mmCIF file of C-alpha atoms in Angstrom:
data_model
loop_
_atom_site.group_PDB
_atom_site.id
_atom_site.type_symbol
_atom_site.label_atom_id
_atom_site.label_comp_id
_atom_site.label_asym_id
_atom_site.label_seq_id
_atom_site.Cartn_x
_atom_site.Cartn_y
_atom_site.Cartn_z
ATOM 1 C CA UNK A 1 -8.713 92.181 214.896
ATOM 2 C CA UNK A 2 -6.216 90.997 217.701
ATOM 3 C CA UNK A 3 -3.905 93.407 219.570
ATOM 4 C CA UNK A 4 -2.634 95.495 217.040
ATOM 5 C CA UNK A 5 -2.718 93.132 213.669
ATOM 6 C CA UNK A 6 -5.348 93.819 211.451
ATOM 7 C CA UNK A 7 -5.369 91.490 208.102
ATOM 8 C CA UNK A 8 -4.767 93.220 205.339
ATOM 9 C CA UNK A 9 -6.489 92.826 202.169
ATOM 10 C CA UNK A 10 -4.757 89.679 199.902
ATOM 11 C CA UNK A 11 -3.823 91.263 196.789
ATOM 12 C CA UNK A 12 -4.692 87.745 193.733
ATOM 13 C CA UNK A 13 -1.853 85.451 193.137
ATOM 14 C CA UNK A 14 -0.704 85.788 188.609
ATOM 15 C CA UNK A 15 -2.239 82.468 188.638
ATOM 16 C CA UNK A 16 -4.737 82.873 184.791
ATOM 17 C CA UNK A 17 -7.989 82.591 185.488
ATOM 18 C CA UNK A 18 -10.642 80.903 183.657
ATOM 19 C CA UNK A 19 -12.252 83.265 180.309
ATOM 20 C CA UNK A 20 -15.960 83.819 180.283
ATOM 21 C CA UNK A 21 -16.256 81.630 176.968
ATOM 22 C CA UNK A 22 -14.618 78.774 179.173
ATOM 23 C CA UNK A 23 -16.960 79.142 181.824
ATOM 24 C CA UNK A 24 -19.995 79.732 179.814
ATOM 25 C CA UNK A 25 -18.923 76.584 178.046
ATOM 26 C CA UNK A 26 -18.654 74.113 181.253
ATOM 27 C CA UNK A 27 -21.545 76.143 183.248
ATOM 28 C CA UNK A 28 -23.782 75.346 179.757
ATOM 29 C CA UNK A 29 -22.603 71.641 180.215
ATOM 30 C CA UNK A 30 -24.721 71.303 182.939
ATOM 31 C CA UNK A 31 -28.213 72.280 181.353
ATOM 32 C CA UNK A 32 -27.336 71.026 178.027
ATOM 33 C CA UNK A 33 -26.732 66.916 176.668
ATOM 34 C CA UNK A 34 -23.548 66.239 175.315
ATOM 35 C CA UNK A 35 -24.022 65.629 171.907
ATOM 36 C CA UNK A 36 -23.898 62.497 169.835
ATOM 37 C CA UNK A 37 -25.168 62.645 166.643
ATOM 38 C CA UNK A 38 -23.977 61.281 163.731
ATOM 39 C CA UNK A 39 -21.311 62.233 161.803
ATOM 40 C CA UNK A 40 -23.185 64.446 159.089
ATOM 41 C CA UNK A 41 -23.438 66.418 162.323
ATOM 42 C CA UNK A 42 -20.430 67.391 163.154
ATOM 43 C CA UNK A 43 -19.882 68.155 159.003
ATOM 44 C CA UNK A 44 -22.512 70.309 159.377
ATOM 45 C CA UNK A 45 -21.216 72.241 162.517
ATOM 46 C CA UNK A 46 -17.703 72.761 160.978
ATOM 47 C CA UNK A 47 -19.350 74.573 157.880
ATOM 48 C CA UNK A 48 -20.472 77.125 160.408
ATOM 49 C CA UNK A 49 -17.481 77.348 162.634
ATOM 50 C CA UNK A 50 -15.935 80.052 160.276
ATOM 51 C CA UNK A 51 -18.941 82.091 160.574
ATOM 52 C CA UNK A 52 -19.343 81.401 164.446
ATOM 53 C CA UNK A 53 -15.938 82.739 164.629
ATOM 54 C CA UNK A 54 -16.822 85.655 162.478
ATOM 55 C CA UNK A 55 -19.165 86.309 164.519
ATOM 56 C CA UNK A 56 -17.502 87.519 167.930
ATOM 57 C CA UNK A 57 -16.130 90.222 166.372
ATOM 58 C CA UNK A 58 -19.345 91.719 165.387
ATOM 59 C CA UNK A 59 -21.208 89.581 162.314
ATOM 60 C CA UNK A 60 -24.125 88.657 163.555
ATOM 61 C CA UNK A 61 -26.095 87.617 160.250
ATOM 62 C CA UNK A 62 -23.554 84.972 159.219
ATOM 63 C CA UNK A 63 -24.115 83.109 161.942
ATOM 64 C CA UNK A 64 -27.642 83.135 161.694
ATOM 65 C CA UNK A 65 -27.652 82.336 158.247
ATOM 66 C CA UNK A 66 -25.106 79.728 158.165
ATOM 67 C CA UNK A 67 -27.203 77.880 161.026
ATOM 68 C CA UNK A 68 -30.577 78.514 158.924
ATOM 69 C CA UNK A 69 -29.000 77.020 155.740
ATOM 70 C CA UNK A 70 -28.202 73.926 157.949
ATOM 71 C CA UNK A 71 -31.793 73.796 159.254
ATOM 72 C CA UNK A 72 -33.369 74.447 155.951
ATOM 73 C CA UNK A 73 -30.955 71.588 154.230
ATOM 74 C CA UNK A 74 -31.959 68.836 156.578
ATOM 75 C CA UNK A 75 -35.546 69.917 156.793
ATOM 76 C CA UNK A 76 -35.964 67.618 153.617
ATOM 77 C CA UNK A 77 -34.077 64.762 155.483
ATOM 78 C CA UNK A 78 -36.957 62.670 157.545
ATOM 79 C CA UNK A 79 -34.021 60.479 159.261
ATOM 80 C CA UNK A 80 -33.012 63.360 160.748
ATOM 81 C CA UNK A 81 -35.713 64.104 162.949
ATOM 82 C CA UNK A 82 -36.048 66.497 165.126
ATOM 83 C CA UNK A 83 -33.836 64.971 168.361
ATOM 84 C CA UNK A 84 -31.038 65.166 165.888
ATOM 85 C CA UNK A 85 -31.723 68.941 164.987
ATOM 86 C CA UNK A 86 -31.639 69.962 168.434
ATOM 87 C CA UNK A 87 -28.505 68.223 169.710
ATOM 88 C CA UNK A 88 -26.765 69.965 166.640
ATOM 89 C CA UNK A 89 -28.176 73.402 168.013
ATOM 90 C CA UNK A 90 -27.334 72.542 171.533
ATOM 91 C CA UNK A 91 -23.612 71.892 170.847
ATOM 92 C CA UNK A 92 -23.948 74.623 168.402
ATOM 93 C CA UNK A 93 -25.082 76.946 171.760
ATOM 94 C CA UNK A 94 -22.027 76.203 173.844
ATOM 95 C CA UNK A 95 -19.512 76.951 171.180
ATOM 96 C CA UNK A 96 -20.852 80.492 169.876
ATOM 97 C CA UNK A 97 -21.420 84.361 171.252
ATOM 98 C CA UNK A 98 -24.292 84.263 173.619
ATOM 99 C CA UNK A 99 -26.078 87.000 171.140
ATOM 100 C CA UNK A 100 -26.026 84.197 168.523
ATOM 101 C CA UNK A 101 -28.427 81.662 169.596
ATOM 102 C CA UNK A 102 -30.780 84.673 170.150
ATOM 103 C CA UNK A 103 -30.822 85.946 166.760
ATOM 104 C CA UNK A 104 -31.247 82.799 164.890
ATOM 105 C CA UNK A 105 -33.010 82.870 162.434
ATOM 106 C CA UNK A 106 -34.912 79.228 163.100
ATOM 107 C CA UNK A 107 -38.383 79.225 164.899
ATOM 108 C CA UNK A 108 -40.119 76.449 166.547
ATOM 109 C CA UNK A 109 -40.302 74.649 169.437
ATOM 110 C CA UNK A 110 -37.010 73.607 169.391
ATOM 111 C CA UNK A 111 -35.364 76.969 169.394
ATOM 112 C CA UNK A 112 -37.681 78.178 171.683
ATOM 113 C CA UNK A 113 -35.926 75.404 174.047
ATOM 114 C CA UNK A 114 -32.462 76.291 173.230
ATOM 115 C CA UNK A 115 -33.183 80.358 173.834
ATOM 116 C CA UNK A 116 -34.779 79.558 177.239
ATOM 117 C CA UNK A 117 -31.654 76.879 178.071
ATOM 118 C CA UNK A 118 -29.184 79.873 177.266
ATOM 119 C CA UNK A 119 -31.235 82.564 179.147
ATOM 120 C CA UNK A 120 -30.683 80.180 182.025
ATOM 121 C CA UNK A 121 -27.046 79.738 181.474
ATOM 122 C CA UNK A 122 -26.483 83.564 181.728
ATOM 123 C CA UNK A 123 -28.459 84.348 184.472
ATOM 124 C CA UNK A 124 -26.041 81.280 186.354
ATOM 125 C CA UNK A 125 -23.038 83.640 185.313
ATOM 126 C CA UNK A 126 -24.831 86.278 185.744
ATOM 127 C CA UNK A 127 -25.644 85.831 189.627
ATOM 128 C CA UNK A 128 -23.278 83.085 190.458
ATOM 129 C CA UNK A 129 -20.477 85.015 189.027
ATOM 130 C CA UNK A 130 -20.861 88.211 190.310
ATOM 131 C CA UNK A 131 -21.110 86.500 194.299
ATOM 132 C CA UNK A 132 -17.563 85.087 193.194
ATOM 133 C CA UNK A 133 -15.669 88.230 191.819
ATOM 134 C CA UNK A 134 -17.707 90.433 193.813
ATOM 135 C CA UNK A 135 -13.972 91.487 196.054
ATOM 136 C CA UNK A 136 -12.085 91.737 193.041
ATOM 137 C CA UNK A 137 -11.069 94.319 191.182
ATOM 138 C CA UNK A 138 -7.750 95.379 189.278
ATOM 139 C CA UNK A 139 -5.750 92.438 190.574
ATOM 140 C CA UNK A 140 -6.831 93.305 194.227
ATOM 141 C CA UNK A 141 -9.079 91.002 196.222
ATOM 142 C CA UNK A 142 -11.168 91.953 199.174
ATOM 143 C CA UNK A 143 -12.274 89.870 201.883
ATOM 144 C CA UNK A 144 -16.359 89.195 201.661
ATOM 145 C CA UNK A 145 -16.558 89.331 205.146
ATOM 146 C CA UNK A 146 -14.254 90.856 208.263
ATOM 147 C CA UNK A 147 -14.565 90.566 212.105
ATOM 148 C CA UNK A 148 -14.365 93.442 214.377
ATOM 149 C CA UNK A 149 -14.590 93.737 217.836
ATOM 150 C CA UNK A 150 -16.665 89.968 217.660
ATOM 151 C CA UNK A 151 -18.919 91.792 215.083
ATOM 152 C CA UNK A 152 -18.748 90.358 211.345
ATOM 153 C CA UNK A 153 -18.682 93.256 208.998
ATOM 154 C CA UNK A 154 -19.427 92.368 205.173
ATOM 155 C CA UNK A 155 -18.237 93.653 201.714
ATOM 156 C CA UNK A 156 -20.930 96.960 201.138
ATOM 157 C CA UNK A 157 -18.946 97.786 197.582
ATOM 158 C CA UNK A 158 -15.273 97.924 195.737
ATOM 159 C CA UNK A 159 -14.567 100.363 193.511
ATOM 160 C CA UNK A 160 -11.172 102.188 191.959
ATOM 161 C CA UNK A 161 -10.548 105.954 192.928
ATOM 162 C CA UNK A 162 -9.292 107.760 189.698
ATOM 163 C CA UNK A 163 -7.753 111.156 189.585
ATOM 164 C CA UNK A 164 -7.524 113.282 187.037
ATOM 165 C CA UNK A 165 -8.975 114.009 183.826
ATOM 166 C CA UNK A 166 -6.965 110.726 182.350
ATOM 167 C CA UNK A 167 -8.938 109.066 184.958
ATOM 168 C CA UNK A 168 -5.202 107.975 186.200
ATOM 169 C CA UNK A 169 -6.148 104.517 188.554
ATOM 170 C CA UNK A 170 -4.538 105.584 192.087
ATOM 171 C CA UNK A 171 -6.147 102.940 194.941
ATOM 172 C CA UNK A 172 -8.736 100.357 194.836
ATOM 173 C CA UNK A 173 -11.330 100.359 198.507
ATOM 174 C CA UNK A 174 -13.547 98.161 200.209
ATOM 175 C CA UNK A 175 -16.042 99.549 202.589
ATOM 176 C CA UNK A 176 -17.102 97.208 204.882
ATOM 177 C CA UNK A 177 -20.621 97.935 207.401
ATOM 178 C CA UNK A 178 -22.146 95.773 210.189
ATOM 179 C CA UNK A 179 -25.496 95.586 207.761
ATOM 180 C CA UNK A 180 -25.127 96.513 204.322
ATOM 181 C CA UNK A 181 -26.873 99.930 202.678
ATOM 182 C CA UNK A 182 -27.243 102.080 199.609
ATOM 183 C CA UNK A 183 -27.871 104.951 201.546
ATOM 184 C CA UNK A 184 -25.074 107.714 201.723
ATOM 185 C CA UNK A 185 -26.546 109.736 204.500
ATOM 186 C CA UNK A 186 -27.262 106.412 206.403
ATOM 187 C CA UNK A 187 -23.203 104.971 206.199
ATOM 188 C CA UNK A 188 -22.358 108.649 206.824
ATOM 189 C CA UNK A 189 -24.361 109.150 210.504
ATOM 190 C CA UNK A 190 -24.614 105.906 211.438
ATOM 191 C CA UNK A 191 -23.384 104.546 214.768
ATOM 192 C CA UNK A 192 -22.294 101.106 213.552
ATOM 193 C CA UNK A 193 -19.108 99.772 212.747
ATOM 194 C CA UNK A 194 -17.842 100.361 209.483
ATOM 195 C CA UNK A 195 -14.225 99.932 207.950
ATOM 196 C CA UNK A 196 -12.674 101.549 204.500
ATOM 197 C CA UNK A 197 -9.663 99.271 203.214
ATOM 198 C CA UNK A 198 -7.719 100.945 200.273
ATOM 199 C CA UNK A 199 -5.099 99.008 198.268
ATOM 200 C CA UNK A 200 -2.738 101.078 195.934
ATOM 201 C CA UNK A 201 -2.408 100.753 192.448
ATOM 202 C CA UNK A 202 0.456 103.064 192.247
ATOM 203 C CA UNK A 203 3.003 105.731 194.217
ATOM 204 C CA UNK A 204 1.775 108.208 196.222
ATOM 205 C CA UNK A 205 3.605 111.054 197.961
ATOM 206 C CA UNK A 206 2.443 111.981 201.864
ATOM 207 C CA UNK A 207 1.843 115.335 200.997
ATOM 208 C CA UNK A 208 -0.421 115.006 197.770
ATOM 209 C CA UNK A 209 -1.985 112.261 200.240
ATOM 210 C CA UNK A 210 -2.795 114.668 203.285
ATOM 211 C CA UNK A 211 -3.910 117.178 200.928
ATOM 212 C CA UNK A 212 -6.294 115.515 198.992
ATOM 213 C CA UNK A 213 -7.659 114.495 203.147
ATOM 214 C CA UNK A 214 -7.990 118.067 203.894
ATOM 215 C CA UNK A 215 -10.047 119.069 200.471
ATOM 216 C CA UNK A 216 -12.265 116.257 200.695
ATOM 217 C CA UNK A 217 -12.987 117.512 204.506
ATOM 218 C CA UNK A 218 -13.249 121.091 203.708
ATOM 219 C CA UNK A 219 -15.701 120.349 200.355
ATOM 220 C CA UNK A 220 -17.760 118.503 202.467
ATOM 221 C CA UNK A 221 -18.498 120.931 205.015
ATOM 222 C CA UNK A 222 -15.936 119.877 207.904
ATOM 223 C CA UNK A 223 -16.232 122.160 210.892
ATOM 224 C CA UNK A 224 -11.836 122.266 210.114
ATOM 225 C CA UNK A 225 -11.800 124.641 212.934
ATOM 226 C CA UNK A 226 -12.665 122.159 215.758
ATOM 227 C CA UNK A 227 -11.144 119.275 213.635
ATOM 228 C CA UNK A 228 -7.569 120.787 213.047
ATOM 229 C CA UNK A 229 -5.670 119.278 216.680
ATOM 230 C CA UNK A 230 -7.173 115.641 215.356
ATOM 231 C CA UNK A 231 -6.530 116.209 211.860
ATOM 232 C CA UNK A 232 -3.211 117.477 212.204
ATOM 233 C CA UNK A 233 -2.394 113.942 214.626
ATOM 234 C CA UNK A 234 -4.226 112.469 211.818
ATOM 235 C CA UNK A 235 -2.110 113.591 209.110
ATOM 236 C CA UNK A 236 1.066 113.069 210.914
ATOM 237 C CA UNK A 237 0.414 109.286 210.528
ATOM 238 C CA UNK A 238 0.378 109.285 206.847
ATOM 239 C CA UNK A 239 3.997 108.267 204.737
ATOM 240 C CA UNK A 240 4.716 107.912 201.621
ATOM 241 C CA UNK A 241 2.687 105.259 199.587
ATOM 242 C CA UNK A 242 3.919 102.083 197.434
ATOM 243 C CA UNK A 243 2.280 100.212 195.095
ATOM 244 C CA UNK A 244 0.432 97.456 196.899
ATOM 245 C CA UNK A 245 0.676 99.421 199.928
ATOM 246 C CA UNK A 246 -2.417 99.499 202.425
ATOM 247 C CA UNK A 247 -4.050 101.983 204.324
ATOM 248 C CA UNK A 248 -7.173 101.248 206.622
ATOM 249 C CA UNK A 249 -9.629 103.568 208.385
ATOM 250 C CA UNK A 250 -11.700 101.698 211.062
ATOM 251 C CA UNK A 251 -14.385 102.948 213.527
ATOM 252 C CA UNK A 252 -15.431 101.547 216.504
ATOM 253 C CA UNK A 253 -18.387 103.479 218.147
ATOM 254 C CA UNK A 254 -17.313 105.365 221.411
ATOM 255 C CA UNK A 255 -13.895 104.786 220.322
ATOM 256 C CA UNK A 256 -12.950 106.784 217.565
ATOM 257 C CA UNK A 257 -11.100 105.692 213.925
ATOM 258 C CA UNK A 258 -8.345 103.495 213.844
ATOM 259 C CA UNK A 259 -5.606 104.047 211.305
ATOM 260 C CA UNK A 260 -3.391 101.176 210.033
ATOM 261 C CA UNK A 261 -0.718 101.968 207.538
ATOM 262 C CA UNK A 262 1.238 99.490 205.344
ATOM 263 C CA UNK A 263 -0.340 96.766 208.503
ATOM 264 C CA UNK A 264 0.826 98.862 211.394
ATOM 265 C CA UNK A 265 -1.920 100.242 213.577
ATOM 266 C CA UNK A 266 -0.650 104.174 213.994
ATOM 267 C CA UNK A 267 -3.342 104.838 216.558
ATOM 268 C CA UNK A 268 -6.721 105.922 217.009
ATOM 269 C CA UNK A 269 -8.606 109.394 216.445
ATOM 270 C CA UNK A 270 -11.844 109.839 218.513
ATOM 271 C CA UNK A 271 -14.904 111.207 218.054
ATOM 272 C CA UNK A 272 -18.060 110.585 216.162
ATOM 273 C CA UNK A 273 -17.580 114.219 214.430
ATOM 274 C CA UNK A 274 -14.600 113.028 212.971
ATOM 275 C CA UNK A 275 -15.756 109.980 211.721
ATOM 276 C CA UNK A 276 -18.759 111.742 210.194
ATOM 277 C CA UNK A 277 -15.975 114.082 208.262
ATOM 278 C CA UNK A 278 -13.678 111.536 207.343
ATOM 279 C CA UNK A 279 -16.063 109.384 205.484
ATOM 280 C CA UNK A 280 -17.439 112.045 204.016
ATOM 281 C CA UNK A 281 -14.459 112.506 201.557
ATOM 282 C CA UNK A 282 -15.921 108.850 200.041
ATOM 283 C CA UNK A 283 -19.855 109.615 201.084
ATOM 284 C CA UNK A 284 -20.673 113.304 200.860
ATOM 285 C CA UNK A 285 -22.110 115.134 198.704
ATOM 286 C CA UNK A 286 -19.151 116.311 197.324
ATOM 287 C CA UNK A 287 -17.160 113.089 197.220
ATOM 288 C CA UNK A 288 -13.943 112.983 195.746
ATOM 289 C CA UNK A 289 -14.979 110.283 192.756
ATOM 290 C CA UNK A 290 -18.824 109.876 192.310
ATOM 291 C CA UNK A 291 -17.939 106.482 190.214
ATOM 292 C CA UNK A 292 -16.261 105.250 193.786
ATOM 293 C CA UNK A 293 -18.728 106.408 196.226
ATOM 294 C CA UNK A 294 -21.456 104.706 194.000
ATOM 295 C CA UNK A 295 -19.557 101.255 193.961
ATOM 296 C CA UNK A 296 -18.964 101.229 197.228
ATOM 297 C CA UNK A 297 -22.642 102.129 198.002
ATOM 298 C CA UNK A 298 -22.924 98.487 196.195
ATOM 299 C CA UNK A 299 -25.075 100.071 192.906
#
């Protein structure tokens, strides 16, 4: 943060992104050998593509016994010895449904290899890819990491706050801490310095805004008595909301919380009582979306 600018969160540019098949594809590249059997090979593979296909949309058992029947055929076949066998699976592998290679029906040492070669492709996706889209969500991306007051905050959770019983999408938030935790109580009371970044997904009117502040306060226990001067500061700051509009609420320890509207910083509320009772709305025990508070809690 400098002077008065803080960086808002980059919302992802229409540019397509990769599919999971295509990633699984190159990512299985890597563990696997490219295959170059001979030709009775390939013949073999394209018999099965129909039921590979077939088999994303939920039929398992032609897959596993198209690849059986292909096993079982060439069993007979001494020139095509084993090496040949298990390049045909391993290209087989990187073309079909990860739940495939798992249910073939082929046993041996040789499947045994392919299984554990897939197991290791999806735990890659599986970790790598989650650190990637881990501040994305809905179109929205989130920083990993911010820097406040020379202190590097990182990425506790993102999640999507949905209202209503057509669980309508209205914001996605970041909640950013000095050290990361799981613990609501902990983010709640804790003298560190923490930041909420929320995104909108679609219009919002200041009033159903401010009031849906001043429920979350008062179902969360909010002494509203002693808060009502700050809150009522507080909710003079708040405007009608865009799509793609921002809204940021940032505290600094023996400063207060910082509010920064559409990028403008509106000014700063102080005390650590407020604080407590604003990020309870997201935190408390009676937070306003229990699916939110938990992905922002990172589980």
């Amino acid at each position: 943060m400098r002077g008065n600018h803080v960086a808002a969160p980059a919302v992802l540019s229409s540019m397509p992104r990769p599919s999971l098949l295509s990633l699984l594809r190159h990512v299985a590249a890597i563990f696997t050998r490219r295959a170059t059997g001979p030709a009775h090979e390939a013949n073999a593979r394209h018999a099965c593509v129909s039921a590979s296909a077939r088999a994303w949309s939920g039929r398992r058992g032609e897959t596993k016994r198209c690849t059986r029947r292909w096993w079982d055929a060439h069993s007979s076949h001494p020139q095509r010895d084993l090496a040949t066998k298990t390049q045909w699976l391993r290209k087989f592998v990187a073309t079909s449904p990860a739940h495939s290679v798992l249910e073939i029906g082929v046993h041996g040492p040789v499947v045994r290899e392919v299984v554990m070669r897939r197991v290791l492709v999806l735990l890659f996706i599986a970790f790598f890819g989650r650190t990637a889209a881990a501040g994305k969500l809905a179109g929205v991306a989130m920083p990993e990491s911010v820097t406040i007051e020379g202190k590097t905050l990182v990425l506790n959770g993102i999640g999507i706050r949905k209202a209503t019983i057509f669980n309508v999408k209205v914001y996605v938030a970041g909640f950013y801490l000095e050290t990361k935790s799981r613990s609501a109580d902990e983010i709640i009371r804790s003298e560190q310095v923490k930041r909420l970044d929320m995104v909108l997904l679609r219009d919002v009117d200041r009033d159903d805004i401010v009031d849906v502040w001043r429920k979350g306060l008062k179902k969360n226990g909010a002494d509203m008595a002693s808060l009502k001067p700050r809150f009522d500061q507080f909710a003079g700051w708040m405007s009608d909301l865009k799509e793609r509009d921002t809204l940021t609420f940032q505290y600094v320890p023996g400063r207060g919380v910082t509010v920064v509207l559409k990028g403008q910083v509106k000014g700063t509320i102080g005390g650590a009582d407020f604080a407590t009772a604003l990020f309870s709305i997201w935190f408390g025990r009676n937070p306003a979306d229990d699916d939110l508070k938990n992905a922002l809690l990172g589980k």
